mmCIF file of C-alpha atoms in Angstrom:
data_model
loop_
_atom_site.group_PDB
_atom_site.id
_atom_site.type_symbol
_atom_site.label_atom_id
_atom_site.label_comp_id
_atom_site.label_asym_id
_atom_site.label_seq_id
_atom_site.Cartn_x
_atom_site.Cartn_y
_atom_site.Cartn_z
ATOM 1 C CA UNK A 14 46.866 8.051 -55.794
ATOM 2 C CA UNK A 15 46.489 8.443 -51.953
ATOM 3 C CA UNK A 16 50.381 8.841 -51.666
ATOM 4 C CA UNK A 17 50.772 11.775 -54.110
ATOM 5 C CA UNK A 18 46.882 13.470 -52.510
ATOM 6 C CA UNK A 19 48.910 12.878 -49.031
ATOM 7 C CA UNK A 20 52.069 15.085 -50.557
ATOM 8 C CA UNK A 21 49.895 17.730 -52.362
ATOM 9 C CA UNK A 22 47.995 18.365 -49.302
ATOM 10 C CA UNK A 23 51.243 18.406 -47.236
ATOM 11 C CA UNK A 24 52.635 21.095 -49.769
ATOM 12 C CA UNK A 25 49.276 22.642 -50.073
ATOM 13 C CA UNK A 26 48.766 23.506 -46.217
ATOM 14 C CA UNK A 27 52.122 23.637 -44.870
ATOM 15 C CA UNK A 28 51.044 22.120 -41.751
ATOM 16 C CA UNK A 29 52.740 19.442 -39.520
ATOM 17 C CA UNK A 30 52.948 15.797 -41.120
ATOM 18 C CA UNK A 31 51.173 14.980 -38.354
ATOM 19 C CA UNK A 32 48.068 16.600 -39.041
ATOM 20 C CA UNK A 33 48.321 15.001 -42.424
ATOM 21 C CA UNK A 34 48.456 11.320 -41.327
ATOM 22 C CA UNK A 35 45.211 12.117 -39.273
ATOM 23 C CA UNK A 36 44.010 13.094 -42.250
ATOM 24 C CA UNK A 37 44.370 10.295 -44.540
ATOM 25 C CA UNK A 38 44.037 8.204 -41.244
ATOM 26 C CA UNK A 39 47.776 6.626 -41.405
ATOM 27 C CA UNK A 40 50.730 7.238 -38.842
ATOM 28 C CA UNK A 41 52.787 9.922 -38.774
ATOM 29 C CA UNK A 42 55.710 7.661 -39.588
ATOM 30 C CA UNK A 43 53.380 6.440 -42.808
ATOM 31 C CA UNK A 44 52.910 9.900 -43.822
ATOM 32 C CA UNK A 45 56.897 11.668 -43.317
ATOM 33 C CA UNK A 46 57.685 8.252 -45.934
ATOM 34 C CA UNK A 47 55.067 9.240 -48.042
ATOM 35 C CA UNK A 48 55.933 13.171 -48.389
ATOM 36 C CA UNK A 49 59.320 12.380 -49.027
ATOM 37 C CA UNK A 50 58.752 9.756 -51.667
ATOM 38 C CA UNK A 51 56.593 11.701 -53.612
ATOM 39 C CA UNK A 52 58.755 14.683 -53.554
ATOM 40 C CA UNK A 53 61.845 12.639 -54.741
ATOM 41 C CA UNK A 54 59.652 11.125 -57.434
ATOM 42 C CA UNK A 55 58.831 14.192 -58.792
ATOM 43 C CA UNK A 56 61.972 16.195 -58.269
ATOM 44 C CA UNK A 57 63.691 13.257 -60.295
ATOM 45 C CA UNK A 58 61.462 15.192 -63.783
ATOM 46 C CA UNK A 59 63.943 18.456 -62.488
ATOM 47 C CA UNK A 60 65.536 18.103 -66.261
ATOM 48 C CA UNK A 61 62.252 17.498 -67.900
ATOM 49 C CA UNK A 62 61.001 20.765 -66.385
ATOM 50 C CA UNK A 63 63.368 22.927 -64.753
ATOM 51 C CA UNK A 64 65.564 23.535 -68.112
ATOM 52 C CA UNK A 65 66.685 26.592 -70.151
ATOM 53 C CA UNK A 66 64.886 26.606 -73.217
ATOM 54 C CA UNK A 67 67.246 25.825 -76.465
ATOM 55 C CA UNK A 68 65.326 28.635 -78.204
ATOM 56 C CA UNK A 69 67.567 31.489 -76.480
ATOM 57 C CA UNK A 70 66.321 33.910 -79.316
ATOM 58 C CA UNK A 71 62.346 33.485 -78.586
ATOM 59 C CA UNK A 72 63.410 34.264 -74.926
ATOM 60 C CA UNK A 73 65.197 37.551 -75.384
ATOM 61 C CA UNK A 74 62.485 38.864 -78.213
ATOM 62 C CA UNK A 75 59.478 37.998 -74.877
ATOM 63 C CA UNK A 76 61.706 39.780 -72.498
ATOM 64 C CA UNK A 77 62.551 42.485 -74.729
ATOM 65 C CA UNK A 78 58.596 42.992 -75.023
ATOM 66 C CA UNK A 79 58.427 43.865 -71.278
ATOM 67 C CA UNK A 80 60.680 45.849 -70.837
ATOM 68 C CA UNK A 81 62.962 46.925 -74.020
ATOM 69 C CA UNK A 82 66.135 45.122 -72.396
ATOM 70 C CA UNK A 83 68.109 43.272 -75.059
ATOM 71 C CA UNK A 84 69.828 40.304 -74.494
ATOM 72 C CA UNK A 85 67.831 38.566 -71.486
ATOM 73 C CA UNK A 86 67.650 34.959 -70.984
ATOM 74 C CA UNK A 87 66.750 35.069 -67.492
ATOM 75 C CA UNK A 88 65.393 37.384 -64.117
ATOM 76 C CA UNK A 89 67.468 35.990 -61.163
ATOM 77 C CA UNK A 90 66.754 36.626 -57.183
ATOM 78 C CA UNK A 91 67.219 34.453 -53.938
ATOM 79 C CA UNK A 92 63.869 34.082 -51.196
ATOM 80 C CA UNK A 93 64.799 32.379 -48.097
ATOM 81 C CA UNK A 94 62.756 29.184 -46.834
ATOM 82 C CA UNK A 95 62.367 28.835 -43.421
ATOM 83 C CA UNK A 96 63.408 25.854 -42.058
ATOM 84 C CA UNK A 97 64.059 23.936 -38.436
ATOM 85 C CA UNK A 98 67.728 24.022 -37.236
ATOM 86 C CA UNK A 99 69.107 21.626 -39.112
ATOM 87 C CA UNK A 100 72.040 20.464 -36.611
ATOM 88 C CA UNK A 101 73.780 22.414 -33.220
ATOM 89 C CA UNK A 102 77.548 22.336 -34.673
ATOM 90 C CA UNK A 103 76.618 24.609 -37.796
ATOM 91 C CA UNK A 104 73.254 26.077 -36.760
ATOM 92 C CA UNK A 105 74.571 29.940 -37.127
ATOM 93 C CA UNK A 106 75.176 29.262 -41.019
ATOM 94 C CA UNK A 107 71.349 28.750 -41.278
ATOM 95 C CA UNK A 108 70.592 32.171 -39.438
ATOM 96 C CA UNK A 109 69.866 34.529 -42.030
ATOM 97 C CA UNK A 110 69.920 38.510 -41.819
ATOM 98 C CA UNK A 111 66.269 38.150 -40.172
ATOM 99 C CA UNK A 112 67.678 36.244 -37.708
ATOM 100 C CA UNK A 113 65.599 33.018 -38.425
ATOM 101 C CA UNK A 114 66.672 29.874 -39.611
ATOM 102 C CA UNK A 115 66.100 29.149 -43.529
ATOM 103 C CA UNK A 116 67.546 27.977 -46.673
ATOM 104 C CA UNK A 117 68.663 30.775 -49.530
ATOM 105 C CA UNK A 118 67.108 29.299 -52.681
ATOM 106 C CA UNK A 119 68.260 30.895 -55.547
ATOM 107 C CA UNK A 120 65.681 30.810 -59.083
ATOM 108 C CA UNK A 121 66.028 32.097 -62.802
ATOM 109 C CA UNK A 122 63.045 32.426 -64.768
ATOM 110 C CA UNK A 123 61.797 33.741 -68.184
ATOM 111 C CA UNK A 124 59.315 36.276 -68.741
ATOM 112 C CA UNK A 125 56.036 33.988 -68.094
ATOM 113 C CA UNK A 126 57.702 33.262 -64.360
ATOM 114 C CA UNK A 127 58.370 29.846 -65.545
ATOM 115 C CA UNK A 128 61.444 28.919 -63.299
ATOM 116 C CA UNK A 129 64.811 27.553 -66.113
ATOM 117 C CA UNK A 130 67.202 26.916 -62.774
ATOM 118 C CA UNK A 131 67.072 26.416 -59.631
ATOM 119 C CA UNK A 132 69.673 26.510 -56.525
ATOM 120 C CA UNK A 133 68.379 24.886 -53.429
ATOM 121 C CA UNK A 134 71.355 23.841 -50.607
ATOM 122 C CA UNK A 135 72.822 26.586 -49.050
ATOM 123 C CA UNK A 136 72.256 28.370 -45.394
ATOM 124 C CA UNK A 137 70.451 30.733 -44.911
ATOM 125 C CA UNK A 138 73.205 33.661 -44.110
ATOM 126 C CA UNK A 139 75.169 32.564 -47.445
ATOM 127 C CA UNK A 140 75.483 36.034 -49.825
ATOM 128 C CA UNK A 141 73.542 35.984 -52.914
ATOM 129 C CA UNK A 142 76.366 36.444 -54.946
ATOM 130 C CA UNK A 143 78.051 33.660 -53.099
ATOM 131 C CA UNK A 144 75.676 31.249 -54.045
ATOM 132 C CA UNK A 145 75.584 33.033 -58.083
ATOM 133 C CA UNK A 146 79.067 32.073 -58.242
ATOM 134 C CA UNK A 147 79.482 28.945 -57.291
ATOM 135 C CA UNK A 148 76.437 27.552 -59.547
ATOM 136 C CA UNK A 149 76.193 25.809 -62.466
ATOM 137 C CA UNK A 150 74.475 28.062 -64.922
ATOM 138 C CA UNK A 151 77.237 31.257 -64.033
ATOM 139 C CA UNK A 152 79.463 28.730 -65.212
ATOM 140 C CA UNK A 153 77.897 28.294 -68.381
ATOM 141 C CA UNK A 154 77.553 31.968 -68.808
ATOM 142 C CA UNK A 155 81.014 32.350 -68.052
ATOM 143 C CA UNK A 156 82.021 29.955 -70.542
ATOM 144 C CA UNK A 157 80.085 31.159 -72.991
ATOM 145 C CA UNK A 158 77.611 27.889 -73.356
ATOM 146 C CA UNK A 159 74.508 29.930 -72.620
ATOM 147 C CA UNK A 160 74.775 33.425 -74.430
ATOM 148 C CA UNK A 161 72.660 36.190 -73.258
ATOM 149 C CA UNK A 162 72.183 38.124 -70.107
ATOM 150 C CA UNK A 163 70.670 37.817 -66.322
ATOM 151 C CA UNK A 164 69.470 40.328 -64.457
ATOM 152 C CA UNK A 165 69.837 40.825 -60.888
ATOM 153 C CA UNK A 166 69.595 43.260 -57.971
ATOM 154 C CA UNK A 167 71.985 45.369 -56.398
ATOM 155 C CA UNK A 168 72.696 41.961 -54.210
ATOM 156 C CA UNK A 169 74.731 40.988 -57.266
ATOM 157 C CA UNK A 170 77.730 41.461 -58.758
ATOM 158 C CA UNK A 171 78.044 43.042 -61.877
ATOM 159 C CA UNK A 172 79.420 41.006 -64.423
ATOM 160 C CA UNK A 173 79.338 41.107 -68.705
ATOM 161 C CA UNK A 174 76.352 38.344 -68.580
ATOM 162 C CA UNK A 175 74.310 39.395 -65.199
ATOM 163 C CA UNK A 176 73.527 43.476 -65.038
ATOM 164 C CA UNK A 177 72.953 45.296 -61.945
ATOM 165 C CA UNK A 178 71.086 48.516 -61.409
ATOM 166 C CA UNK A 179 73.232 51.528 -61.440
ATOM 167 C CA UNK A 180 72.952 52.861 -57.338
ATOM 168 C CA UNK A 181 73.634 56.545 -58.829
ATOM 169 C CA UNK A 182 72.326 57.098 -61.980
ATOM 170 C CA UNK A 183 74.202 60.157 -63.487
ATOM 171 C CA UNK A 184 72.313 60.702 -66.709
ATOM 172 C CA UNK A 185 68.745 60.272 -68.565
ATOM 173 C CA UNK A 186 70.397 57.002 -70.379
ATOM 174 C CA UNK A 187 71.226 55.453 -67.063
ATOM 175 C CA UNK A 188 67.867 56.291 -65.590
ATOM 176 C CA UNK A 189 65.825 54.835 -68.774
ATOM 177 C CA UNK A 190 68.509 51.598 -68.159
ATOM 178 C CA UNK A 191 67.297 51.568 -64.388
ATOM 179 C CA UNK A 192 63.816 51.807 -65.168
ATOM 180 C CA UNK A 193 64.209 48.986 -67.845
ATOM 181 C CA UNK A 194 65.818 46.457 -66.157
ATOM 182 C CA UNK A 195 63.598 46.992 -63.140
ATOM 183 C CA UNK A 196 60.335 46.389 -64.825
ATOM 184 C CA UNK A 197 61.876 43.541 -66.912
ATOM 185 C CA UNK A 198 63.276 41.753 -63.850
ATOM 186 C CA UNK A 199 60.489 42.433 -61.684
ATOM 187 C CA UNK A 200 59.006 38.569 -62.852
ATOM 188 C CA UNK A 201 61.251 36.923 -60.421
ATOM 189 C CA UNK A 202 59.593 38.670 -58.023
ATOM 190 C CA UNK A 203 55.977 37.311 -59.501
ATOM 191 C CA UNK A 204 57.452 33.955 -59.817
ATOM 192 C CA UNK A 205 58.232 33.857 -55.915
ATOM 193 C CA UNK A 206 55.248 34.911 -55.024
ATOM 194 C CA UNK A 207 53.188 32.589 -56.745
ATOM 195 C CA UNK A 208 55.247 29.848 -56.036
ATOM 196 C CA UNK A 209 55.025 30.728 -52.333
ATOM 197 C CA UNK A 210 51.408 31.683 -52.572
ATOM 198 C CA UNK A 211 50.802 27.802 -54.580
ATOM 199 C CA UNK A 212 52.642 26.004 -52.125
ATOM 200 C CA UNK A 213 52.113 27.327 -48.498
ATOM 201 C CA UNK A 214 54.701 25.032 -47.002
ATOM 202 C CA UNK A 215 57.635 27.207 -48.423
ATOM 203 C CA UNK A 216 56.077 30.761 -46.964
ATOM 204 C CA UNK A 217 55.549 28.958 -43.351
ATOM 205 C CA UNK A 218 58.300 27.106 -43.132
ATOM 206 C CA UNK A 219 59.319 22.914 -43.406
ATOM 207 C CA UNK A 220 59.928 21.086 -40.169
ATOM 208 C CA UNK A 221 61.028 18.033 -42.178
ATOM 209 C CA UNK A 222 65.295 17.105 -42.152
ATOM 210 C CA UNK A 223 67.186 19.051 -44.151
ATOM 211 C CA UNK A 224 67.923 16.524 -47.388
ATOM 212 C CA UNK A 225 63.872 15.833 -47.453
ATOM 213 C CA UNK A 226 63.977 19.844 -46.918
ATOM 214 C CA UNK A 227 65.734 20.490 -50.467
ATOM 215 C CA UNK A 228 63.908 18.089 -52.209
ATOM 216 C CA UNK A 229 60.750 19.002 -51.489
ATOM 217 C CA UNK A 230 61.694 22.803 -52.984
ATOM 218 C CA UNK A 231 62.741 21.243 -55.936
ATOM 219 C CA UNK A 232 60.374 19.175 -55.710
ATOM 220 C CA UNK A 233 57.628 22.315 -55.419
ATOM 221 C CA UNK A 234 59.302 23.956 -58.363
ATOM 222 C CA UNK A 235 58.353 21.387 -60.186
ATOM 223 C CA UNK A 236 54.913 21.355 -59.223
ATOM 224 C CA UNK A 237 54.868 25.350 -60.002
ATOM 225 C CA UNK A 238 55.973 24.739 -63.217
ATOM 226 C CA UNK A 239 53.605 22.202 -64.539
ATOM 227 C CA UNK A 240 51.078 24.328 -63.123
ATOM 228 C CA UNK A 241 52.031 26.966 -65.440
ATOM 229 C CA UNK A 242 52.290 25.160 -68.362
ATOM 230 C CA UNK A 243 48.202 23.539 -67.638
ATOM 231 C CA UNK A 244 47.682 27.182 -67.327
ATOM 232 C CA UNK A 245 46.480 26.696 -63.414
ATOM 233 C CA UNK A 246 47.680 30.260 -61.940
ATOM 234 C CA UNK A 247 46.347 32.671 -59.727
ATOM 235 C CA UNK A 248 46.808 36.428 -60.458
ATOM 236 C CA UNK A 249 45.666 38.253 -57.093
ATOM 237 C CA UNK A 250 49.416 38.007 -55.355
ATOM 238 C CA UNK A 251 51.360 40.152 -53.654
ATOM 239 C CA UNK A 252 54.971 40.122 -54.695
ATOM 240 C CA UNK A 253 57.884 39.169 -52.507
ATOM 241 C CA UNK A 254 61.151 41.753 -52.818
ATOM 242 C CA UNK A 255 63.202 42.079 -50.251
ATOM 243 C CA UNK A 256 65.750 45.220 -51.272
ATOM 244 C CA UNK A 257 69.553 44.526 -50.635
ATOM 245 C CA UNK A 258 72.095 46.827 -48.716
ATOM 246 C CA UNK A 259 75.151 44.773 -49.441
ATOM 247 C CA UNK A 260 76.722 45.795 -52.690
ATOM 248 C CA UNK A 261 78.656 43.031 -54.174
ATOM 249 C CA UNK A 262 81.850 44.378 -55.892
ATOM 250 C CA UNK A 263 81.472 44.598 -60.030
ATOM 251 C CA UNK A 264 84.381 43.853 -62.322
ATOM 252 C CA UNK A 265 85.337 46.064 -65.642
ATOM 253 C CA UNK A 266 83.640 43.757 -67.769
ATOM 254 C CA UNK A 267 80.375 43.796 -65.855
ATOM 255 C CA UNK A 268 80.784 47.871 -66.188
ATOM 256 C CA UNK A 269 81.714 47.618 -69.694
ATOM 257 C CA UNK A 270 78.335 46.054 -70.583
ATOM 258 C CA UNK A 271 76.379 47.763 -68.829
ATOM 259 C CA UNK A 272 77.510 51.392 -70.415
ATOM 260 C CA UNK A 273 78.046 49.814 -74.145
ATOM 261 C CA UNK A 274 74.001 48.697 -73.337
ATOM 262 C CA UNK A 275 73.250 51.916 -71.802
ATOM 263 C CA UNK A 276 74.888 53.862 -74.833
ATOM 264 C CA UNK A 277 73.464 51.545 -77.785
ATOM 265 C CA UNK A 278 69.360 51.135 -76.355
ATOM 266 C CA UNK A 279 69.236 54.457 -73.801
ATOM 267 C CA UNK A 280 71.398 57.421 -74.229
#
């Protein structure tokens, strides 16, 4: 019980593991082996409770209530974790555009801000899109395993299963699309903000090495999730969105979808 009080706290305050070995009275040797076993134990339940639902259809119909976009099985976005520099011979991959060290987590969730994936191992200056593409659930989209639609920001390619705002809307219909899938995807948002607000450690930074780094943000995830599901949330947060200037480049299909939805639900 003292072991996982000793990790909550840790997550909790987001202060040095120092501080939290004075706390519980042990060494601050005892308490970086406690923090880290803990985390590992519980980002070891990451199937149990970081999943995609198998009821696709009773996701769309509660994202389709938010917002009236059809299709959605997910609200993707990337925060950035600060971190210490991990190593001197690739410490410039870890600067991000803020110019401080961090890791780009990427995070789908459904319409309650429960989180169904998460990406949590690249540097900080890695592209959004970058990351999008290389993981496993665009791979399932792409083969057609998972079938419905993400929605992303302009930081995204567009592509037939993840939508992108329109930059220049020409008509009502692609207005009413904007305005859609902006309120609709506007959860990932929420979800980073409580998670961040939950579990101070990720808005102020981890000074721990960088694999006990990624596992305690899975590890957190976890946490937020379970939290969610006991019903133990806090409404009174301030949203994290950071807007995009990089464009990624879309492909036909991605454009194809996104006028045949624009046509069929907004025209």
């Amino acid at each position: 019980m003292q072991q996982v009080l000793t990790a909550l706290r840790f997550y909790a305050t987001g202060t040095f593991q120092r501080v939290i070995g004075d706390l519980f009275g042990v060494s601050v040797f005892a308490a970086c082996r406690v923090i880290h076993k803990v985390s590992r134990a519980i980002a070891k339940q990451k199937r149990q409770f970081l999943s995609i639902p198998g009821n696709l259809a009773d996701v769309k119909r509660k994202f389709y209530d938010v917002g009236h976009f059809p299709g959605v099985i997910g609200a993707i976005d990337c925060t950035h974790v600060r971190v210490i520099c991990p190593n001197k011979e690739n410490a410039m991959a870890f600067v991000n555009r803020k110019q401080f060290y961090s890791i780009n987590v990427q995070a789908v969730c459904d319409s309650d801000a429960f989180i169904t994936n998460i990406v949590a191992r690249w540097p900080g200056s890695t592209h959004d899109s970058r990351i999008f593409e290389n993981s496993n659930i665009a791979d399932k989209l792409r083969d057609g395993v998972l079938d419905g639609i993400l929605l992303g920001d302009s930081g995204y390619a567009c592509r037939a299963y993840l939508l992108t705002p329109i930059l220049k809307p020409k008509n009502a219909g692609e207005v009413r699309y904007n305005t859609a899938r902006r309120r609709t995807r506007c959860v990932i948002e929420r979800c980073f903000g409580l998670l961040k607000r939950r579990f101070p450690c990720l808005h102020l930074g981890l000074r721990t090495a960088l694999p006990n780094t990624l596992v305690i943000i899975v590890a957190t995830a976890v946490l937020h999730n379970f939290a969610l599901i006991h019903q133990d949330f806090d409404e009174d947060i301030e949203d994290e969105y950071v807007p995009f200037d990089i464009v990624a480049a879309a492909d036909a299909s991605g454009d194809a979808k996104r006028q045949l939805i624009i046509s069929r639900y907004f025209a």
